[in-house]
Structure formats: structure tokens, C-alpha cells
mmCIF file with all atom_site columns, C-alpha atoms in Angstrom:
data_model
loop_
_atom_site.group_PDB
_atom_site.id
_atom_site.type_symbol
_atom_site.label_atom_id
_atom_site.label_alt_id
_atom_site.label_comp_id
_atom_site.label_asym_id
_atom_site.label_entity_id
_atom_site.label_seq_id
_atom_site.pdbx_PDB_ins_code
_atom_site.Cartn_x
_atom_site.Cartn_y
_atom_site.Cartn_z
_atom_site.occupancy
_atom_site.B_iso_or_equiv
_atom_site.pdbx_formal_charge
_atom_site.auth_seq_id
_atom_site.auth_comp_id
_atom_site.auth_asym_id
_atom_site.auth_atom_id
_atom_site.pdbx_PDB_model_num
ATOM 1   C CA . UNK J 1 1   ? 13.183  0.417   17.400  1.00 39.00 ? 1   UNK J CA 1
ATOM 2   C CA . UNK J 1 2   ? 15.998  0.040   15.170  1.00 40.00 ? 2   UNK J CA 1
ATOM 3   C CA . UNK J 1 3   ? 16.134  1.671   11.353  1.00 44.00 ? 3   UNK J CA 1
ATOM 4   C CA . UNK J 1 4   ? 16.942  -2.195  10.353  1.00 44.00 ? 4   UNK J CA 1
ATOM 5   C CA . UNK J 1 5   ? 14.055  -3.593  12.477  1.00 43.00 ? 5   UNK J CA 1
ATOM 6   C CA . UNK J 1 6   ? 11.305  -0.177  11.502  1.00 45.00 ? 6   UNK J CA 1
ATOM 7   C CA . UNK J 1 7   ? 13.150  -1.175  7.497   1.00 47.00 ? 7   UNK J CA 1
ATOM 8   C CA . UNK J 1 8   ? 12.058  -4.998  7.997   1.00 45.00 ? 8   UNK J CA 1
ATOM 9   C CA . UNK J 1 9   ? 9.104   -4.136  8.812   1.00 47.00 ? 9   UNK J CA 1
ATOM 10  C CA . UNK J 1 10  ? 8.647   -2.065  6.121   1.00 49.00 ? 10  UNK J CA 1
ATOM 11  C CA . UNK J 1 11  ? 9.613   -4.579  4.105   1.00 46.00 ? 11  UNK J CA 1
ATOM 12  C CA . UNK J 1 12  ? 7.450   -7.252  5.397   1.00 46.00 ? 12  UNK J CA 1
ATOM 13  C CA . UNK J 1 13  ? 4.359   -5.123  4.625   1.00 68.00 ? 13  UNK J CA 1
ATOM 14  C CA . UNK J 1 14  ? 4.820   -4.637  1.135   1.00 87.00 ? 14  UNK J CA 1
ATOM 15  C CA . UNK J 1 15  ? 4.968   -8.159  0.412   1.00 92.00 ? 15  UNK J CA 1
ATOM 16  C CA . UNK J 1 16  ? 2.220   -8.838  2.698   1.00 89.00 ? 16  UNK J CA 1
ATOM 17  C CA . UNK J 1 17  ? -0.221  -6.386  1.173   1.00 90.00 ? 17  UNK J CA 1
ATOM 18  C CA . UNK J 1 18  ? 0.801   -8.007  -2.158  1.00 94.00 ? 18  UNK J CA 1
ATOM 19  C CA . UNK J 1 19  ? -0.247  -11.774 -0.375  1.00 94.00 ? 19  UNK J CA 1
ATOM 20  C CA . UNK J 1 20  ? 3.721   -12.975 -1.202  1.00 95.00 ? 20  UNK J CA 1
ATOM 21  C CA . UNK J 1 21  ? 4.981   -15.774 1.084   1.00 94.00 ? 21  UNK J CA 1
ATOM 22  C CA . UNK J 1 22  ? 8.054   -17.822 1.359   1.00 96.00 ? 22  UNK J CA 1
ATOM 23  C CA . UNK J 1 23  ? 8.402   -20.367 -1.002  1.00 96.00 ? 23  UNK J CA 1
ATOM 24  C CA . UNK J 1 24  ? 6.400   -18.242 -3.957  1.00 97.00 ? 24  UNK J CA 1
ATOM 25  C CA . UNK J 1 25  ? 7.643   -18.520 -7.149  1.00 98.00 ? 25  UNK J CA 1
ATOM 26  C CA . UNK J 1 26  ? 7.722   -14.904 -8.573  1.00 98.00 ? 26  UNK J CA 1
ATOM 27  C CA . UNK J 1 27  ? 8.426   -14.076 -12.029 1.00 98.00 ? 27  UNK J CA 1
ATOM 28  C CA . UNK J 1 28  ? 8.773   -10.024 -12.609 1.00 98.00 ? 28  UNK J CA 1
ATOM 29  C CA . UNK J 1 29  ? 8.020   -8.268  -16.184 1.00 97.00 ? 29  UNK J CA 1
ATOM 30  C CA . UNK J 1 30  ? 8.598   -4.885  -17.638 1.00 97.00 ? 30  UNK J CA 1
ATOM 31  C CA . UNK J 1 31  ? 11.366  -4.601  -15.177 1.00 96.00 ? 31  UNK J CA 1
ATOM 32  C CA . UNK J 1 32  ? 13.124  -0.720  -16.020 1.00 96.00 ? 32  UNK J CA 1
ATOM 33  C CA . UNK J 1 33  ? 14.845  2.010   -14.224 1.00 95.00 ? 33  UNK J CA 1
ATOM 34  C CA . UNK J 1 34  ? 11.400  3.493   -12.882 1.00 96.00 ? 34  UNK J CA 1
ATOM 35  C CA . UNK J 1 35  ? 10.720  0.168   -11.012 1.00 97.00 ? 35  UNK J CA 1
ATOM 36  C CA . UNK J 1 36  ? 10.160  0.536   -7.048  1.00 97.00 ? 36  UNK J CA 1
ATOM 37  C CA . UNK J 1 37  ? 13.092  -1.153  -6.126  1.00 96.00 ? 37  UNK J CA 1
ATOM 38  C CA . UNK J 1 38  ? 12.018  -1.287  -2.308  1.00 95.00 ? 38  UNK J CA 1
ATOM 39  C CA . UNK J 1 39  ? 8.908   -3.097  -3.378  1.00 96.00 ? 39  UNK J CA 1
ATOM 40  C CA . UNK J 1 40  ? 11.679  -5.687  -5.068  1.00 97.00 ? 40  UNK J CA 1
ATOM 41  C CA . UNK J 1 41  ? 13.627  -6.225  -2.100  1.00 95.00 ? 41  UNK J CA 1
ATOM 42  C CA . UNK J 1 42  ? 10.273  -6.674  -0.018  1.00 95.00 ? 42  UNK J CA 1
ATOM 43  C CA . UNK J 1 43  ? 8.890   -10.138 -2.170  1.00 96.00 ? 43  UNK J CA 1
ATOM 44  C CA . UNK J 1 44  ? 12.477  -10.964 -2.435  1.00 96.00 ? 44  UNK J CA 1
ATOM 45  C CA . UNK J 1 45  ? 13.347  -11.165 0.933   1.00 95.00 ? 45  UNK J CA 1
ATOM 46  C CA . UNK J 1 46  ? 9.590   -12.821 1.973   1.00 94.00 ? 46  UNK J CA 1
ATOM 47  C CA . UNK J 1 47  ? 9.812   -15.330 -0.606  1.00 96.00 ? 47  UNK J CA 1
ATOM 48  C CA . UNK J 1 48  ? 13.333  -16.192 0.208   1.00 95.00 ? 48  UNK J CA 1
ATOM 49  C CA . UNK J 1 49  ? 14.438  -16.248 -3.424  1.00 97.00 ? 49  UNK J CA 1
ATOM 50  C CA . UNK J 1 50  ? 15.684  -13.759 -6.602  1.00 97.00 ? 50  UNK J CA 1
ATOM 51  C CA . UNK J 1 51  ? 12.403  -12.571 -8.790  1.00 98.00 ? 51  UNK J CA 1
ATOM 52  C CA . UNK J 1 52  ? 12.764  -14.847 -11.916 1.00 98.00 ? 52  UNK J CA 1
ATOM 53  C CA . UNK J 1 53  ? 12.730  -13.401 -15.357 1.00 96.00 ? 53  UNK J CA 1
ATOM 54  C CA . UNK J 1 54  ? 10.622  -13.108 -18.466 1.00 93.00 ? 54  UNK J CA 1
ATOM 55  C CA . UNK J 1 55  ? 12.822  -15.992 -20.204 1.00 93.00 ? 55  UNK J CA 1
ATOM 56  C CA . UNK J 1 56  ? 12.312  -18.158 -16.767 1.00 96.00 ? 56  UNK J CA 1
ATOM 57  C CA . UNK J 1 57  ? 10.698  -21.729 -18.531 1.00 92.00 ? 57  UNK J CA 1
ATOM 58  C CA . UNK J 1 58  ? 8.571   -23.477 -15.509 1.00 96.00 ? 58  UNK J CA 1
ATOM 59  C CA . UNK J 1 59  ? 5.480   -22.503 -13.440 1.00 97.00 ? 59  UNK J CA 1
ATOM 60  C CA . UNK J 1 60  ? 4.984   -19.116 -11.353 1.00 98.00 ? 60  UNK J CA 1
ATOM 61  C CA . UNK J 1 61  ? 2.949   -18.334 -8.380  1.00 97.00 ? 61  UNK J CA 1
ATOM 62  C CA . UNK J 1 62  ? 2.757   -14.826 -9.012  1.00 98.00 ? 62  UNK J CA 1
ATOM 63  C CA . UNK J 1 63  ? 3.620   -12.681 -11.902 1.00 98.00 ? 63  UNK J CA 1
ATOM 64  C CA . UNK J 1 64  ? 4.806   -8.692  -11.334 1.00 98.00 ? 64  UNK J CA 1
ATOM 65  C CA . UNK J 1 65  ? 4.164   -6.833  -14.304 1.00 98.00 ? 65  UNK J CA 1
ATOM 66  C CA . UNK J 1 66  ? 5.054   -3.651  -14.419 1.00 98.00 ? 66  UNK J CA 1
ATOM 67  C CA . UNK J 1 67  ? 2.880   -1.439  -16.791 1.00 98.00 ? 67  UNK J CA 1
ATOM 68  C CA . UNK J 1 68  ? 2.573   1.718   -18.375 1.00 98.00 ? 68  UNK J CA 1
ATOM 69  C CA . UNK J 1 69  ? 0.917   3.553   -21.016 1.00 96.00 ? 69  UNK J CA 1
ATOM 70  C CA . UNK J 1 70  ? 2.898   3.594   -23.527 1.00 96.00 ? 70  UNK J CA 1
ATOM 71  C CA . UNK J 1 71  ? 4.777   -0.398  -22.880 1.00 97.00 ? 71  UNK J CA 1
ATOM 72  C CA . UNK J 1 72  ? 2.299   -1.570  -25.971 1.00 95.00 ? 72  UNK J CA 1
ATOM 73  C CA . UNK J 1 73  ? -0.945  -3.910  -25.785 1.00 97.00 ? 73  UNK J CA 1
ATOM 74  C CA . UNK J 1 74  ? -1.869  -5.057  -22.512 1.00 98.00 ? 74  UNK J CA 1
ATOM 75  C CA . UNK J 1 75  ? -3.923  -7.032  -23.527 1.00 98.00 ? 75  UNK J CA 1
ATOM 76  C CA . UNK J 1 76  ? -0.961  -9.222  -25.476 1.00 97.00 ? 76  UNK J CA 1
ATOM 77  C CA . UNK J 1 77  ? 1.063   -8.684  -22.083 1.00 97.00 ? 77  UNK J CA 1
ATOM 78  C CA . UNK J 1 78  ? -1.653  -10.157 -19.667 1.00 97.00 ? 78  UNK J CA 1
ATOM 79  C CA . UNK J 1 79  ? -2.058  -13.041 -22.407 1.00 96.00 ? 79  UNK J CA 1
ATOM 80  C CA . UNK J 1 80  ? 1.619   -14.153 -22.116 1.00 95.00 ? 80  UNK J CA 1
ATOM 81  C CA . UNK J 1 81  ? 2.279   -13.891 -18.373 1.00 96.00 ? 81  UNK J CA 1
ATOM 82  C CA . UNK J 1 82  ? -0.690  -16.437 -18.240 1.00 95.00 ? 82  UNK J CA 1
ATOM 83  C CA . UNK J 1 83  ? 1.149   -19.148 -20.126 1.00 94.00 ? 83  UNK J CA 1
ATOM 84  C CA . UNK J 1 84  ? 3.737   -19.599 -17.016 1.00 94.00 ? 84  UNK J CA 1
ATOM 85  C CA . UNK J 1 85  ? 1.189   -19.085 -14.340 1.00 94.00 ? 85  UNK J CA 1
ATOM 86  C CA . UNK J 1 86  ? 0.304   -21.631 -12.249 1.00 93.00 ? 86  UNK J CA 1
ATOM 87  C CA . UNK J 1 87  ? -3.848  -22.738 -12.159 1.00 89.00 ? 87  UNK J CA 1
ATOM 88  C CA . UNK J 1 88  ? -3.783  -21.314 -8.676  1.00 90.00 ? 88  UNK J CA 1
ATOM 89  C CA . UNK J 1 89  ? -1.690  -18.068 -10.006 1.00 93.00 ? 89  UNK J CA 1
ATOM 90  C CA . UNK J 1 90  ? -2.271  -14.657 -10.015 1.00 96.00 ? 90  UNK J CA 1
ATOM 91  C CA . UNK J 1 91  ? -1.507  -11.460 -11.886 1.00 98.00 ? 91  UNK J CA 1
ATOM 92  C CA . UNK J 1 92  ? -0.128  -8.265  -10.013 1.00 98.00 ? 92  UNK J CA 1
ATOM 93  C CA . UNK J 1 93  ? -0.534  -5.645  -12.503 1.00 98.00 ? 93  UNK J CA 1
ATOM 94  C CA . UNK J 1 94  ? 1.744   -2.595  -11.095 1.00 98.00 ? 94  UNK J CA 1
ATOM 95  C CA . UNK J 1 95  ? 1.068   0.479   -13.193 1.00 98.00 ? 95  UNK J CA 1
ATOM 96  C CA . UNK J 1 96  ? 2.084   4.645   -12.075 1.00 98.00 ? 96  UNK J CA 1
ATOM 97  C CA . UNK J 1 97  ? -0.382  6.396   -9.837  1.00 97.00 ? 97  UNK J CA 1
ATOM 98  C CA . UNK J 1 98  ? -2.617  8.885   -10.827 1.00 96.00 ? 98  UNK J CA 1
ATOM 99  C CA . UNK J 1 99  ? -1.134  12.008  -12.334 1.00 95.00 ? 99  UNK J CA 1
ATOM 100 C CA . UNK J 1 100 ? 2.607   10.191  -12.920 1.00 96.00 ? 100 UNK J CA 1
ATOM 101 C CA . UNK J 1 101 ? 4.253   9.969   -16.341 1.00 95.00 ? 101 UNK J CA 1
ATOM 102 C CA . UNK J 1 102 ? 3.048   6.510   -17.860 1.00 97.00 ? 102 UNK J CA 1
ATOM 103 C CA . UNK J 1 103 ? -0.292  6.146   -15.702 1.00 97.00 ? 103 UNK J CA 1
ATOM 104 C CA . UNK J 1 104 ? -2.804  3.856   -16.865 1.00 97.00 ? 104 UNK J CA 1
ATOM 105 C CA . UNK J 1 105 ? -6.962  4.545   -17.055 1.00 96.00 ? 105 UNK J CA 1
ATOM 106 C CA . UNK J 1 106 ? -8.623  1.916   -14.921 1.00 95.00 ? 106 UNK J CA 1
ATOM 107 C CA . UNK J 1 107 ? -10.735 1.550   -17.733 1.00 96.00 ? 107 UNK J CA 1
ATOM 108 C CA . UNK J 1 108 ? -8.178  0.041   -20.014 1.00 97.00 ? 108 UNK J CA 1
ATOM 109 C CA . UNK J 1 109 ? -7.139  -2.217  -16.976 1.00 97.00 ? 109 UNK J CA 1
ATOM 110 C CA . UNK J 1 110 ? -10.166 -3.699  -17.326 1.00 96.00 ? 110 UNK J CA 1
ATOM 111 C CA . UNK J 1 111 ? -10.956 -3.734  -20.978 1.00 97.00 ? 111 UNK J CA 1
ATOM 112 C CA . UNK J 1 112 ? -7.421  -5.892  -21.173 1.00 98.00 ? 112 UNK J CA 1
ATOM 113 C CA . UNK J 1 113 ? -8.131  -7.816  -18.215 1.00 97.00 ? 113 UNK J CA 1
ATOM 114 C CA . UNK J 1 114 ? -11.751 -8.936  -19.400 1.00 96.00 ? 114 UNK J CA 1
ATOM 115 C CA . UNK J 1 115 ? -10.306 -9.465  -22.700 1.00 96.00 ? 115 UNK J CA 1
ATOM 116 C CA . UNK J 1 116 ? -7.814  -11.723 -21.385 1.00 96.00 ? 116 UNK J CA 1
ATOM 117 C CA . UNK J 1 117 ? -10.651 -13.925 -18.952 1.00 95.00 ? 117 UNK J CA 1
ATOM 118 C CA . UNK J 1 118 ? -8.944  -11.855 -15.906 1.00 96.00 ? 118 UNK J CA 1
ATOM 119 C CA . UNK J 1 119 ? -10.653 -11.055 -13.174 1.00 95.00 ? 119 UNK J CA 1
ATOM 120 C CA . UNK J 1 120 ? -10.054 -7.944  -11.208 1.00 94.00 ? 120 UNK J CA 1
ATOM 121 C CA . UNK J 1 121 ? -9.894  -8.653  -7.562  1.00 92.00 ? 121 UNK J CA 1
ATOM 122 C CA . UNK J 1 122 ? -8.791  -5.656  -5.601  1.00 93.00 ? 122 UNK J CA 1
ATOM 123 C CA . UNK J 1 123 ? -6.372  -2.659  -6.458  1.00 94.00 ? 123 UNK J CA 1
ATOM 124 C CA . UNK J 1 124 ? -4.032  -1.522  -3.781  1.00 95.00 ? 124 UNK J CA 1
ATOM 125 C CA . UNK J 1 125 ? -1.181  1.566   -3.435  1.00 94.00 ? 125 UNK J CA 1
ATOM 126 C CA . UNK J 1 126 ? 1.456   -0.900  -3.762  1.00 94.00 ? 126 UNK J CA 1
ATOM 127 C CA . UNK J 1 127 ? 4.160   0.941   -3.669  1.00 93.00 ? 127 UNK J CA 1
ATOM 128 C CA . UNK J 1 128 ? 5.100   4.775   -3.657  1.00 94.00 ? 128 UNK J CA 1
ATOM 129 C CA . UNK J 1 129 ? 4.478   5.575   -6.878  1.00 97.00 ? 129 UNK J CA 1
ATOM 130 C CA . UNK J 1 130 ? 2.918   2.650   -8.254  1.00 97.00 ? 130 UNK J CA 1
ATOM 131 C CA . UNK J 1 131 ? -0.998  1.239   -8.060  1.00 97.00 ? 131 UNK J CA 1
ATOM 132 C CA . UNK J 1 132 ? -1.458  -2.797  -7.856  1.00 97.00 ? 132 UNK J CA 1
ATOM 133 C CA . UNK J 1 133 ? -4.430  -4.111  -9.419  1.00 97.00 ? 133 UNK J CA 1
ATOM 134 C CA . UNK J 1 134 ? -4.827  -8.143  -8.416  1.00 97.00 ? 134 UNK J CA 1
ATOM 135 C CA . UNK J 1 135 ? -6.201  -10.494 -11.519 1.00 97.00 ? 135 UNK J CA 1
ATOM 136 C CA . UNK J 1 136 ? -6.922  -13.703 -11.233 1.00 95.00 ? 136 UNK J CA 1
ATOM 137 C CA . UNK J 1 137 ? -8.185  -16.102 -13.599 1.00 87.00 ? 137 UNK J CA 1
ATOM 138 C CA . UNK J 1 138 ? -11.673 -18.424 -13.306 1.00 76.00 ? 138 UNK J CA 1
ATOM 139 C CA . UNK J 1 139 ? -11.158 -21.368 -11.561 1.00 68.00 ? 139 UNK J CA 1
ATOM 140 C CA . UNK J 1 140 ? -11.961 -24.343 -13.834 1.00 56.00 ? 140 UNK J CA 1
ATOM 141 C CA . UNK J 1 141 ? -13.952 -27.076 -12.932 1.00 48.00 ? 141 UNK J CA 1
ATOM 142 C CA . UNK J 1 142 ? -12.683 -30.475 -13.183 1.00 48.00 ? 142 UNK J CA 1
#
């Protein structure tokens, strides 16, 4: 096998373990220098499109949001990346592992998360250094 076909695949499963599929609309927050940037390149190259922004204005699929300790209220974060998300949407919350600068208690994840009407799903080792915890909102009855 190739490095570019053992790197694709790579890539592939990153996204994958993170449900991303072409087509996704995927809005990233608390983008900074610490980010895994092979984790970036992974949705971006299975959805087929650039991560959008915190000032993008229509519906998401999926919202990244990078978080750590001491990035403010997560509560206030979670709140906001709900307003683009579609009803269907969820919440990636990527936070530092265990024992790395900025890691957050899985306590507070849920305290916000609750808070918020989030659901916790499943948490994951998304990326070298950085947990995922899935949240999801209630589906509402119509």
C-alpha cells in the first residue's frame, strides 16, 4: 500500500468515526493553533467542502466545537451552536484528553449539555489528542 492510499484511509476513518458524509454541512468553532488539523482535512475531504465558520448565516448538519477549560461557559457555547443546527443536527464537542493542558471533566460536559436540552450520545478518541463527545438534541414531535 501506498503512504497516499494507508493516508486516505486514515483520513476516511476519522470522518467516519465522527458519522461525516459527503454533502454535510459542517460548521467548526473554537478553531486555534492546538486544533487537530488531520482531523480537519479528514471531514473536509469526506464532505467534499471547506468547514464553514462561526459567522456562516444558514443551517448546519454538524457543528465541531472545539473546547477547553478555560474557552468560558459551555453552557453559552452549546446554546449558540444550536441556533444554526439543523432539527436533524448534531453537536461534536471535541475537548483535550485526559491529562492535556485545557482538558475538560466529563462532569461539566454533562452539566452544560443537560443544561442546554443536549443529549450525550457516545464519546469517542477522535483524534490524537482530542476526546469527541456526540450531543444531540430531543427530537420534537410534530
Amino acid at each position: 500500500m501506498s503512504a497516499t492510499a494507508g493516508q486516505a484511509q486514515s483520513e476516511r476513518s476519522l470522518a467516519e468515526r465522527l458519522g461525516i458524509k459527503p454533502g454535510l454541512v459542517v460548521q467548526e468553532i473554537g478553531y486555534d493553533d492546538d486544533v487537530d488539523e488531520e482531523l480537519r482535512d479528514s471531514v473536509e475531504a469526506a464532505t467534499g467542502a471547506e468547514l464553514v465558520d462561526e459567522d456562516y448565516e444558514d443551517v448546519v448538519d454538524v457543528v465541531l466545537l472545539w473546547w477547553r477549560e478555560d474557552d468560558g461557559d459551555l453552557f453559552d457555547e452549546l446554546t449558540n451552536a444550536l441556533v444554526p443546527l439543523d432539527d436533524a443536527g448534531r453537536i461534536w464537542l471535541l475537548t483535550p484528553k485526559a491529562g492535556r493542558d485545557g482538558h475538560v471533566e466529563p462532569s461539566d460536559i454533562d452539566e452544560a449539555a443537560t443544561s442546554a436540552g443536549l443529549s450525550q450520545t457516545k464519546s469517542i478518541s477522535a483524534a490524537k489528542e482530542w476526546s469527541g463527545t456526540l450531543l444531540v438534541a430531543p427530537k420534537v414531535r410534530k
